Amino acid sequence: MRVALQGRVSTEEQKEGKTIDTQKVDTRGYASLNEHEIVKEYWEEGVSGATLEREKMDELRADAKASLFDALISVRPDRLSREQVDQLTLLKELDQLGIKAIFTSQPGIENLEGVQKIMIRGNNAMYSEIERVVILERTSSARKRVVGEGNVMTSRSPYGLNYVRHSKDDQGRTIKRGHFIPNPQEIENLKLILNWAKDGWSQRRIIKELFERKIPTRNGKLKWQKSTIGKILGVNLSVYSGIWYYMKYQHTEPKFRIKNTKYPKTRKSSRTLRDKSEWLQVKLPPELSIISPEEVELIRRRQKENTTLSIGNTKHQYLVQRRVFCNKCNGGDGCDNFHGVSVYRCRDKKRRFPEPTICSGGSIKSETLDDAVWSDIKRLILQPTLIKEAAKKFVESKKDDGVVGNYKLEELARKRKELERQKERIDDGFREGLYLVAEAKSQKVKVNELLSQLDQQENEEMVNYKKAGQIDYNQLTVDIESLCKDLGTVLHRLSFEEKKQIVQWLALKVSVGDHHYSIEGSLPIYNNVGNANSRPLSFDVGPAGHRQDHAVPGSAGNSASSDTS
């Protein structure tokens, strides 16, 4: 009898030490023992059985329809597919073509008929799918256990570091599992990049400086990609302060496949960020800490400021660029040029493309809005009553706190929330059988120790901030009057760029509607703790109670005409 041999092993099974060679020996031995003629073999390595869309499987099905063989020999039904429906569909397809499905681990199953055949096949398909889920859960649980012991497990090492899977002694015994070590060639370049980022450099400026200094990438190229710098200053930034996270990403099916391949090895070839509460934290050795957690926050703040204040490639001057918002959709207005006239225009149409726009917000001449806003700023500086009223409300709202702008306590509260969620995940894992009793207790003991440390840190930080005292309103008003007086003497001779700096410094938000606009702003101040951990404090110049709507001066007809055009 003419037979074809089929076998498959997935990536997860390969990690457990299973290979395709065993299946080859079993199926070939069976064919030889029963004196069958082998006409073709279909072997798949590192391919998931979760789908029938596989190159070798399509080839097998086409050959079956062409009557190339009379029987198909495989070790087990789950080698055909791990999905219950797919497996039963394929077996039914072979039955209709008159081809026997022979499995060496279940001799004689090909001769069953009727209800018995249906029941055996249904059970096989069900157990195949269950086993697939069990394998995934067992693998995931093992990885979490390894990471929970303080080991690193990754396939992509961050720039500046090398990943070592195992460290062994002279006798070949593993003495240290997955961990990072500094890359001597990259670590100095990394320090340069982080220092530039702390100074507020944009990513483009960093790329340009690296190119001019002829500092190569990891691959030896002189041209750095923005995505590389983005990862260093983004998702990998915490690694450089001594904290590495596992399970940051989850695999998902891509909306659009970049690679033009009909047979991907896995359907879930894309990665998306998980919710941060699901990440598992690993503390790295002190020698790998290049920057402090405070410097991490500083870099992130600088990057956010660069994004907010980026002026881009503009041909005209815009005073309140990136500070204008449509009061109908609350979306940011963009700077545009309309028939030679520079305008601020609602970006809802571009944001929603190709879907139809929802917002009816239009545009306003940049010169008209810039002049009106600057006129209000001058009035605010020359008559600082509005600022002093807002300062008074701000100080009164903080009387009960004893602290102002307490960034460090906020960060500790965030860590506490993460640890509480981690305890919940341990309980969930124990209920689902992912942890043994001893293992779950051990994990919870570690979390409770971290919570105790947080309690101590919070108490110390609260004492320090209460010692610092509250903001003195009288001194604050003196400082505000002094500042406004100094600015008032130079307002008449400020350049456009200097005016723009004041606009950005006040962190204005200009909401524009039909012929009206309103302004909100904040004045940055600092508490008197006097250390690098204090973060800027701000109070609103124009929130509820101070916000005022203003008619747009100038020719309202011209502004309206550009809205409707």
Coordinates of C-alpha atoms in Angstrom, one line a residue:
M1 CA 0.0 0.0 0.0
R2 CA 1.2 3.5 -0.9
V3 CA 1.6 5.6 2.2
A4 CA 2.7 9.1 3.2
L5 CA 4.4 10.0 6.5
Q6 CA 3.6 13.1 8.4
G7 CA 5.1 14.7 11.6
R8 CA 5.3 18.0 13.3
V9 CA 6.9 19.6 16.3
S10 CA 6.2 23.1 17.6
T11 CA 8.6 25.6 19.1
E12 CA 7.3 25.0 22.6
E13 CA 7.8 21.2 22.2
Q14 CA 11.3 21.8 20.9
K15 CA 12.1 23.7 24.1
E16 CA 11.0 20.7 26.1
G17 CA 13.5 18.5 24.2
K18 CA 11.1 16.9 21.7
T19 CA 12.4 16.5 18.2
I20 CA 11.1 15.4 14.8
D21 CA 13.6 12.6 14.6
T22 CA 11.6 10.3 17.0
Q23 CA 8.5 10.7 14.8
K24 CA 10.5 9.8 11.7
V25 CA 11.9 6.6 13.3
D26 CA 8.4 5.5 14.5
T27 CA 6.5 6.1 11.2
R28 CA 9.3 4.7 9.0
G29 CA 9.6 1.7 11.2
Y30 CA 5.8 1.1 11.1
A31 CA 5.8 1.4 7.3
S32 CA 8.7 -1.0 6.9
L33 CA 7.3 -3.5 9.3
N34 CA 4.0 -3.7 7.4
E35 CA 5.8 -3.6 4.0
H36 CA 4.2 -0.3 2.9
E37 CA 5.6 1.8 0.1
I38 CA 6.6 5.3 1.2
V39 CA 5.8 7.7 -1.6
K40 CA 6.2 11.0 0.2
E41 CA 7.0 12.5 3.7
Y42 CA 5.7 15.7 5.2
W43 CA 7.8 17.0 8.2
E44 CA 7.3 20.4 10.0
E45 CA 9.7 21.7 12.6
G46 CA 9.0 24.7 14.8
V47 CA 5.4 25.1 13.4
S48 CA 2.4 25.6 15.6
G49 CA -0.5 23.1 15.3
A50 CA -3.0 25.8 16.1
T51 CA -3.9 26.3 12.5
L52 CA -4.2 24.3 9.2
E53 CA -2.7 27.1 7.2
R54 CA 0.7 25.5 6.9
E55 CA 2.8 24.9 3.8
K56 CA 3.3 21.2 4.3
M57 CA -0.3 20.7 5.3
D58 CA -1.6 22.4 2.2
E59 CA 0.8 20.2 0.2
L60 CA -0.4 17.0 2.0
R61 CA -4.1 17.9 1.3
A62 CA -3.4 18.6 -2.4
D63 CA -1.6 15.3 -2.8
A64 CA -4.4 13.5 -1.1
K65 CA -6.9 14.9 -3.5
A66 CA -4.6 13.8 -6.3
S67 CA -4.7 10.3 -4.9
L68 CA -0.9 10.2 -4.5
F69 CA -1.2 7.8 -1.5
D70 CA -3.7 5.4 0.0
A71 CA -2.9 5.9 3.7
L72 CA -1.4 8.6 5.9
I73 CA 0.9 7.5 8.8
S74 CA 1.5 9.8 11.8
V75 CA 2.5 9.2 15.4
R76 CA -0.6 10.8 17.0
P77 CA -3.7 12.8 15.8
D78 CA -2.4 16.0 17.4
R79 CA 0.5 16.0 14.9
L80 CA -2.1 16.9 12.3
S81 CA -3.6 19.7 14.3
R82 CA -4.0 20.8 18.0
E83 CA -7.3 22.4 17.3
Q84 CA -10.3 20.1 17.8
V85 CA -12.4 21.4 14.9
D86 CA -9.4 21.4 12.5
Q87 CA -8.3 17.9 13.4
L88 CA -11.8 16.4 12.9
T89 CA -12.2 18.4 9.6
L90 CA -9.0 17.0 8.2
L91 CA -9.8 13.4 9.2
K92 CA -13.2 13.7 7.6
E93 CA -11.6 15.0 4.5
L94 CA -9.3 12.0 4.3
D95 CA -12.3 9.7 4.9
Q96 CA -14.1 11.2 1.9
L97 CA -11.1 10.7 -0.3
G98 CA -10.9 7.0 0.8
I99 CA -7.5 7.5 2.6
K100 CA -6.8 5.8 5.9
A101 CA -5.4 7.7 8.8
I102 CA -3.0 5.4 10.7
F103 CA -1.5 6.5 14.1
T104 CA 1.4 4.4 15.5
S105 CA 0.5 5.2 19.1
Q106 CA -3.1 3.9 18.5
P107 CA -2.8 0.8 16.4
G108 CA -6.1 -0.4 14.8
I109 CA -7.9 2.9 15.2
E110 CA -8.1 3.2 11.4
N111 CA -10.3 0.1 11.2
L112 CA -13.0 1.4 13.6
E113 CA -16.4 2.2 12.2
G114 CA -19.7 4.0 13.3
V115 CA -20.2 5.5 16.7
Q116 CA -17.0 4.0 18.1
K117 CA -14.9 5.7 15.5
I118 CA -16.7 9.1 16.1
M119 CA -16.2 8.9 19.8
I120 CA -12.5 7.9 19.7
R121 CA -11.8 10.7 17.2
G122 CA -13.7 13.3 19.2
N123 CA -11.9 12.4 22.4
N124 CA -8.5 12.5 20.6
A125 CA -9.3 15.9 19.2
M126 CA -10.5 17.2 22.5
Y127 CA -7.4 15.9 24.4
S128 CA -5.1 17.4 21.8
E129 CA -6.5 20.8 22.3
I130 CA -6.4 20.5 26.1
E131 CA -2.8 19.3 26.0
R132 CA -1.8 22.3 23.9
V133 CA -3.3 24.6 26.6
V134 CA -1.6 22.6 29.3
I135 CA 1.8 22.8 27.6
L136 CA 1.4 26.6 27.2
E137 CA 0.4 27.0 30.9
R138 CA 3.2 24.8 32.1
T139 CA 5.8 26.6 30.1
S140 CA 4.5 30.0 31.2
S141 CA 4.4 28.9 34.9
A142 CA 8.0 27.6 34.6
R143 CA 9.2 30.9 33.1
K144 CA 7.4 33.0 35.8
R145 CA 9.1 30.8 38.5
V146 CA 12.5 31.3 37.0
V147 CA 12.0 35.1 36.7
G148 CA 10.5 35.2 40.2
E149 CA 13.9 33.8 41.5
G150 CA 15.6 37.0 40.1
N151 CA 16.7 35.6 36.8
V152 CA 16.5 37.4 33.4
M153 CA 14.8 35.6 30.5
T154 CA 14.7 37.5 27.2
S155 CA 15.6 37.1 23.6
R156 CA 16.5 40.8 23.1
S157 CA 19.1 42.5 25.2
P158 CA 18.8 46.3 25.6
Y159 CA 21.5 48.5 24.1
G160 CA 24.6 48.6 26.3
L161 CA 24.0 45.2 27.8
N162 CA 24.6 41.6 26.8
Y163 CA 22.3 38.8 27.8
V164 CA 24.0 35.6 29.1
R165 CA 21.7 32.6 29.2
H166 CA 23.8 30.5 31.5
S167 CA 27.1 30.9 33.3
K168 CA 29.0 27.6 33.9
D169 CA 32.0 26.6 35.9
D170 CA 35.0 24.7 34.7
Q171 CA 33.1 21.4 35.1
G172 CA 30.2 22.6 32.9
R173 CA 27.8 23.0 35.8
T174 CA 25.4 26.0 35.7
I175 CA 26.3 28.5 38.4
K176 CA 24.2 31.4 37.3
R177 CA 21.1 31.5 35.1
G178 CA 20.0 34.2 32.8
H179 CA 21.5 37.7 33.5
F180 CA 22.8 40.8 31.9
I181 CA 26.4 42.0 31.7
P182 CA 27.7 45.3 30.5
N183 CA 28.8 45.5 26.8
P184 CA 32.1 47.4 27.0
Q185 CA 31.8 48.8 23.5
E186 CA 28.3 50.1 24.0
I187 CA 28.1 51.2 27.6
E188 CA 30.1 54.4 27.1
N189 CA 27.9 55.3 24.1
L190 CA 24.9 54.6 26.2
K191 CA 26.0 57.0 28.9
L192 CA 26.4 59.7 26.3
I193 CA 22.9 59.2 25.0
L194 CA 21.4 59.3 28.5
N195 CA 23.3 62.4 29.5
W196 CA 22.1 64.2 26.3
A197 CA 18.6 63.1 27.1
K198 CA 18.9 64.5 30.6
D199 CA 19.9 67.8 29.1
G200 CA 16.7 67.9 27.1
W201 CA 18.1 66.9 23.7
S202 CA 15.6 65.7 21.2
Q203 CA 15.9 62.2 19.6
R204 CA 16.8 63.7 16.3
R205 CA 19.5 65.8 17.8
I206 CA 21.0 62.8 19.5
I207 CA 20.9 60.8 16.2
K208 CA 22.7 63.7 14.5
E209 CA 25.4 63.9 17.2
L210 CA 26.0 60.2 17.1
F211 CA 26.4 60.3 13.3
E212 CA 28.8 63.3 13.4
R213 CA 30.9 61.6 16.1
K214 CA 30.8 58.4 13.9
I215 CA 29.6 56.3 16.7
P216 CA 28.2 53.0 15.2
T217 CA 25.1 51.1 16.1
R218 CA 25.1 47.6 17.4
N219 CA 25.1 46.4 13.8
G220 CA 28.1 48.6 12.9
K221 CA 26.1 51.1 10.9
L222 CA 26.7 54.9 11.3
K223 CA 23.0 55.8 10.7
W224 CA 21.0 55.4 13.8
Q225 CA 17.2 54.7 13.5
K226 CA 14.8 56.8 15.6
S227 CA 13.2 53.6 16.8
T228 CA 16.5 52.5 18.4
I229 CA 16.9 55.7 20.4
G230 CA 13.2 55.6 21.1
K231 CA 13.6 52.2 22.8
I232 CA 16.6 53.3 24.8
L233 CA 14.7 56.4 26.1
G234 CA 11.4 54.5 26.3
V235 CA 10.6 50.9 27.1
N236 CA 14.2 50.0 28.0
L237 CA 14.9 53.1 30.2
S238 CA 14.0 51.4 33.5
V239 CA 16.6 48.7 32.8
Y240 CA 19.4 51.3 33.1
S241 CA 18.2 52.2 36.6
G242 CA 18.4 48.6 37.7
I243 CA 14.8 47.4 37.1
W244 CA 14.0 44.9 34.4
Y245 CA 10.4 43.7 33.6
Y246 CA 9.2 40.4 32.3
M247 CA 5.9 39.9 30.6
K248 CA 5.8 43.5 29.3
Y249 CA 4.5 42.2 25.9
Q250 CA 1.9 39.8 24.8
H251 CA 1.7 38.1 21.4
T252 CA -1.2 39.0 19.2
E253 CA -2.3 38.4 15.6
P254 CA -1.2 41.3 13.4
K255 CA -3.8 43.4 11.7
F256 CA -1.6 43.6 8.7
R257 CA 1.3 41.2 8.0
I258 CA 4.4 43.1 7.0
K259 CA 6.1 40.0 5.6
N260 CA 4.4 38.7 2.4
T261 CA 4.3 35.1 3.5
K262 CA 1.3 32.7 3.2
Y263 CA 2.5 30.3 5.9
P264 CA 3.6 32.1 9.0
K265 CA 5.0 29.8 11.7
T266 CA 2.7 31.3 14.2
R267 CA -0.5 33.3 13.9
K268 CA 0.4 35.6 16.8
S269 CA 3.4 37.3 15.2
S270 CA 2.8 40.8 16.6
R271 CA 3.6 42.1 20.1
T272 CA 1.6 44.6 22.2
L273 CA 2.3 46.1 25.6
R274 CA 0.5 44.5 28.5
D275 CA -1.1 46.6 31.3
K276 CA 1.8 47.5 33.6
S277 CA 0.1 45.7 36.5
E278 CA 0.8 42.4 34.8
W279 CA 4.6 43.0 34.5
L280 CA 6.9 41.0 36.7
Q281 CA 9.8 43.0 38.1
V282 CA 13.4 41.9 38.5
K283 CA 15.9 43.9 40.4
L284 CA 19.3 43.9 38.6
P285 CA 22.7 44.0 40.3
P286 CA 23.8 47.5 41.5
E287 CA 26.7 47.5 39.0
L288 CA 24.2 47.6 36.1
S289 CA 22.5 50.8 37.4
I290 CA 23.7 53.6 35.2
I291 CA 21.2 56.2 36.2
S292 CA 18.9 56.7 39.3
P293 CA 15.1 56.4 39.3
E294 CA 14.9 60.2 39.6
E295 CA 17.0 60.6 36.4
V296 CA 14.7 58.2 34.7
E297 CA 11.7 60.4 35.5
L298 CA 13.7 63.5 34.4
I299 CA 14.5 61.9 31.0
R300 CA 10.8 61.0 30.5
R301 CA 9.7 64.5 31.4
R302 CA 12.2 66.0 29.0
Q303 CA 11.1 63.7 26.2
K304 CA 7.5 64.6 26.9
E305 CA 8.3 68.3 26.8
N306 CA 10.2 67.8 23.5
T307 CA 7.1 66.1 22.0
T308 CA 4.8 68.8 23.3
L309 CA 7.0 71.8 22.2
S310 CA 8.3 70.4 19.0
I311 CA 7.9 73.1 16.3
G312 CA 8.5 70.9 13.3
N313 CA 9.1 72.2 9.8
T314 CA 7.1 75.4 9.7
K315 CA 7.4 78.3 7.2
H316 CA 5.5 80.8 9.3
Q317 CA 5.7 81.9 12.9
Y318 CA 3.1 80.7 15.3
L319 CA 3.1 82.1 18.8
V320 CA 0.8 79.6 20.5
Q321 CA 1.9 76.6 18.4
R322 CA 0.9 73.2 20.0
R323 CA -1.1 75.2 22.6
V324 CA -4.3 75.6 20.6
F325 CA -7.2 73.2 21.1
C326 CA -10.6 73.0 19.5
N327 CA -13.3 73.6 22.2
K328 CA -15.7 71.3 20.3
C329 CA -13.7 68.1 20.1
N330 CA -10.9 69.1 22.5
G331 CA -8.3 68.0 19.9
G332 CA -5.2 69.9 19.3
D333 CA -5.3 72.4 16.4
G334 CA -2.5 72.2 13.8
C335 CA -0.6 75.0 12.1
D336 CA -1.6 75.2 8.5
N337 CA -1.4 77.4 5.4
F338 CA -4.6 78.2 3.6
H339 CA -4.2 80.0 0.3
G340 CA -1.1 81.8 1.5
V341 CA -2.7 82.7 4.9
S342 CA -1.3 81.0 8.0
V343 CA -4.0 79.5 10.3
Y344 CA -4.7 77.3 13.3
R345 CA -7.0 74.5 12.0
C346 CA -8.8 71.7 13.8
R347 CA -7.1 68.4 13.0
D348 CA -10.2 66.2 13.4
K349 CA -10.4 65.5 9.7
K350 CA -6.8 64.3 9.5
R351 CA -7.0 62.3 12.7
R352 CA -10.1 60.4 11.5
F353 CA -9.1 59.8 7.9
P354 CA -10.4 57.9 6.1
E355 CA -13.5 58.0 8.3
P356 CA -15.7 61.1 8.0
T357 CA -15.0 64.0 10.3
I358 CA -17.2 64.5 13.3
C359 CA -16.1 67.9 14.6
S360 CA -17.4 71.0 12.9
G361 CA -14.5 73.2 14.2
G362 CA -12.9 75.2 11.6
S363 CA -9.8 77.5 11.5
I364 CA -8.7 80.9 12.6
K365 CA -5.9 83.2 11.3
S366 CA -2.8 82.7 13.3
E367 CA -2.0 86.5 13.3
T368 CA -5.4 87.3 14.7
L369 CA -5.2 84.7 17.5
D370 CA -1.5 85.4 18.3
D371 CA -2.2 89.1 18.7
A372 CA -5.2 88.5 20.9
V373 CA -3.5 86.0 23.2
W374 CA -0.3 88.2 23.6
S375 CA -2.5 91.1 24.5
D376 CA -4.1 89.1 27.3
I377 CA -0.6 87.9 28.5
K378 CA 0.6 91.5 28.7
R379 CA -2.5 92.4 30.7
L380 CA -1.8 89.5 33.0
I381 CA 1.8 90.5 33.7
L382 CA 1.1 94.2 34.1
Q383 CA -1.9 93.6 36.4
P384 CA -1.0 90.3 38.2
T385 CA -4.2 90.2 40.3
L386 CA -5.4 87.1 38.5
I387 CA -2.2 85.2 39.4
K388 CA -2.3 86.2 43.0
E389 CA -5.9 85.1 43.4
A390 CA -5.1 81.7 41.9
A391 CA -2.0 81.5 44.2
K392 CA -4.2 82.1 47.2
K393 CA -6.6 79.4 46.3
F394 CA -3.7 77.0 45.6
V395 CA -2.1 77.6 49.0
E396 CA -5.4 77.2 50.9
S397 CA -6.1 73.9 49.2
K398 CA -2.8 72.6 50.4
K399 CA -3.1 73.6 54.1
D400 CA -4.2 70.2 55.2
D401 CA -1.6 68.3 53.3
G402 CA 1.6 69.5 54.9
V403 CA 3.3 68.6 51.6
V404 CA 3.2 70.2 48.2
G405 CA 4.1 68.5 44.9
N406 CA 5.1 65.3 46.7
Y407 CA 6.4 63.3 43.7
K408 CA 8.2 60.7 45.8
L409 CA 5.1 59.8 47.9
E410 CA 3.1 59.5 44.7
E411 CA 5.7 57.1 43.3
L412 CA 5.7 55.0 46.5
A413 CA 1.9 54.8 46.3
R414 CA 2.1 53.6 42.8
K415 CA 4.5 50.8 43.8
R416 CA 2.2 49.8 46.6
K417 CA -0.6 49.4 44.2
E418 CA 1.5 47.2 41.9
L419 CA 2.5 45.0 44.8
E420 CA -1.1 44.6 46.0
R421 CA -2.0 43.5 42.4
Q422 CA 0.9 41.1 42.5
K423 CA -0.5 39.4 45.6
E424 CA -3.8 39.1 43.9
R425 CA -2.1 37.4 40.9
I426 CA -0.4 35.0 43.2
D427 CA -3.7 34.0 44.7
D428 CA -5.3 33.7 41.3
G429 CA -2.4 31.5 40.1
F430 CA -2.7 29.3 43.2
R431 CA -6.4 28.8 42.6
E432 CA -5.8 27.9 38.9
G433 CA -3.0 25.4 39.9
L434 CA -0.1 27.4 38.5
Y435 CA 1.6 27.5 42.0
L436 CA 2.1 24.9 44.6
V437 CA 1.2 25.8 48.2
A438 CA 4.8 26.3 49.3
E439 CA 5.6 28.3 46.2
A440 CA 2.6 30.6 46.6
K441 CA 3.5 31.2 50.3
S442 CA 7.1 32.0 49.3
Q443 CA 6.0 34.5 46.7
K444 CA 3.7 36.2 49.1
V445 CA 6.4 36.5 51.8
K446 CA 8.6 38.3 49.3
V447 CA 5.8 40.7 48.4
N448 CA 4.9 41.4 52.1
E449 CA 8.6 42.2 52.8
L450 CA 8.6 44.7 49.9
L451 CA 5.3 46.2 51.3
S452 CA 7.0 46.6 54.8
Q453 CA 9.9 48.4 53.2
L454 CA 7.4 50.7 51.4
D455 CA 5.8 51.5 54.8
Q456 CA 9.1 52.6 56.2
Q457 CA 10.0 54.7 53.2
E458 CA 6.6 56.4 53.2
N459 CA 6.9 57.3 56.9
E460 CA 10.4 58.7 56.4
E461 CA 9.3 60.7 53.4
M462 CA 6.2 62.1 55.2
V463 CA 8.4 63.3 58.1
N464 CA 10.9 65.0 55.7
Y465 CA 8.1 66.8 53.8
K466 CA 6.3 68.0 57.0
K467 CA 9.6 69.4 58.2
A468 CA 9.9 71.3 55.0
G469 CA 6.7 73.1 55.8
Q470 CA 4.0 74.7 53.6
I471 CA 4.3 77.5 51.0
D472 CA 4.3 80.9 52.5
Y473 CA 1.5 82.8 50.7
N474 CA 2.9 86.3 51.6
Q475 CA 6.4 85.4 50.3
L476 CA 4.8 83.9 47.2
T477 CA 2.8 87.0 46.3
V478 CA 6.0 89.1 46.8
D479 CA 7.8 86.8 44.4
I480 CA 4.9 87.0 41.8
E481 CA 4.9 90.8 42.0
S482 CA 8.6 91.0 41.6
L483 CA 8.6 88.6 38.6
C484 CA 5.8 90.5 36.9
K485 CA 7.5 93.8 37.5
D486 CA 10.7 92.6 35.9
L487 CA 8.9 91.2 32.9
G488 CA 6.8 94.3 32.5
T489 CA 9.9 96.4 32.0
V490 CA 11.0 94.4 28.9
L491 CA 7.7 93.4 27.3
H492 CA 7.9 96.2 24.7
R493 CA 11.2 94.9 23.3
L494 CA 10.9 91.2 23.4
S495 CA 11.6 89.2 20.2
F496 CA 9.1 86.7 18.8
E497 CA 11.1 83.8 20.1
E498 CA 11.2 85.4 23.6
K499 CA 7.5 85.9 23.5
K500 CA 7.1 82.3 22.6
Q501 CA 9.2 81.2 25.5
I502 CA 6.9 83.1 27.9
V503 CA 3.9 81.4 26.3
Q504 CA 5.5 78.0 26.8
W505 CA 6.6 78.8 30.3
L506 CA 3.1 79.7 31.3
A507 CA 1.9 76.3 29.8
L508 CA -1.0 78.0 28.1
K509 CA -4.0 76.1 26.8
V510 CA -6.0 78.2 24.3
S511 CA -9.4 76.8 23.5
V512 CA -10.9 78.2 20.3
G513 CA -14.5 78.2 19.2
D514 CA -16.7 80.2 16.8
H515 CA -15.3 83.7 17.1
H516 CA -14.4 83.2 20.8
Y517 CA -11.4 81.8 22.7
S518 CA -10.5 81.1 26.3
I519 CA -7.1 80.8 28.0
E520 CA -5.9 78.5 30.8
G521 CA -2.4 78.6 32.2
S522 CA -0.1 77.7 35.0
L523 CA 2.9 79.2 36.7
P524 CA 5.6 76.8 37.8
I525 CA 6.8 77.1 41.4
Y526 CA 8.9 74.8 43.7
N527 CA 8.4 73.8 47.3
N528 CA 11.2 74.5 49.7
V529 CA 12.4 70.9 50.3
G530 CA 15.6 71.9 48.4
N531 CA 16.5 68.5 46.9
A532 CA 16.4 66.9 43.5
N533 CA 13.4 64.8 44.3
S534 CA 11.1 67.8 44.5
R535 CA 8.9 68.1 41.4
P536 CA 7.6 71.4 39.9
L537 CA 4.3 72.6 41.4
S538 CA 1.8 74.6 39.4
F539 CA -1.5 76.4 40.0
D540 CA -4.0 77.3 37.3
V541 CA -4.2 80.9 36.2
G542 CA -7.5 80.4 34.5
P543 CA -9.4 77.4 35.7
A544 CA -13.1 77.4 36.7
G545 CA -13.7 80.7 38.4
H546 CA -10.9 82.5 36.5
R547 CA -11.5 81.3 33.0
Q548 CA -12.7 84.0 30.7
D549 CA -14.1 83.9 27.2
H550 CA -12.9 86.6 24.8
A551 CA -14.3 87.6 21.4
V552 CA -11.6 87.2 18.8
P553 CA -10.6 90.8 17.8
G554 CA -10.1 91.8 14.2
S555 CA -12.3 90.9 11.2
A556 CA -14.6 88.2 12.4
G557 CA -16.0 87.9 8.9
N558 CA -12.6 86.8 7.6
S559 CA -12.2 84.3 10.3
A560 CA -15.6 82.8 9.6
S561 CA -14.9 82.7 5.9
S562 CA -11.9 80.5 6.4
D563 CA -14.0 78.2 8.7
T564 CA -16.5 77.5 6.0
S565 CA -14.0 77.2 3.2

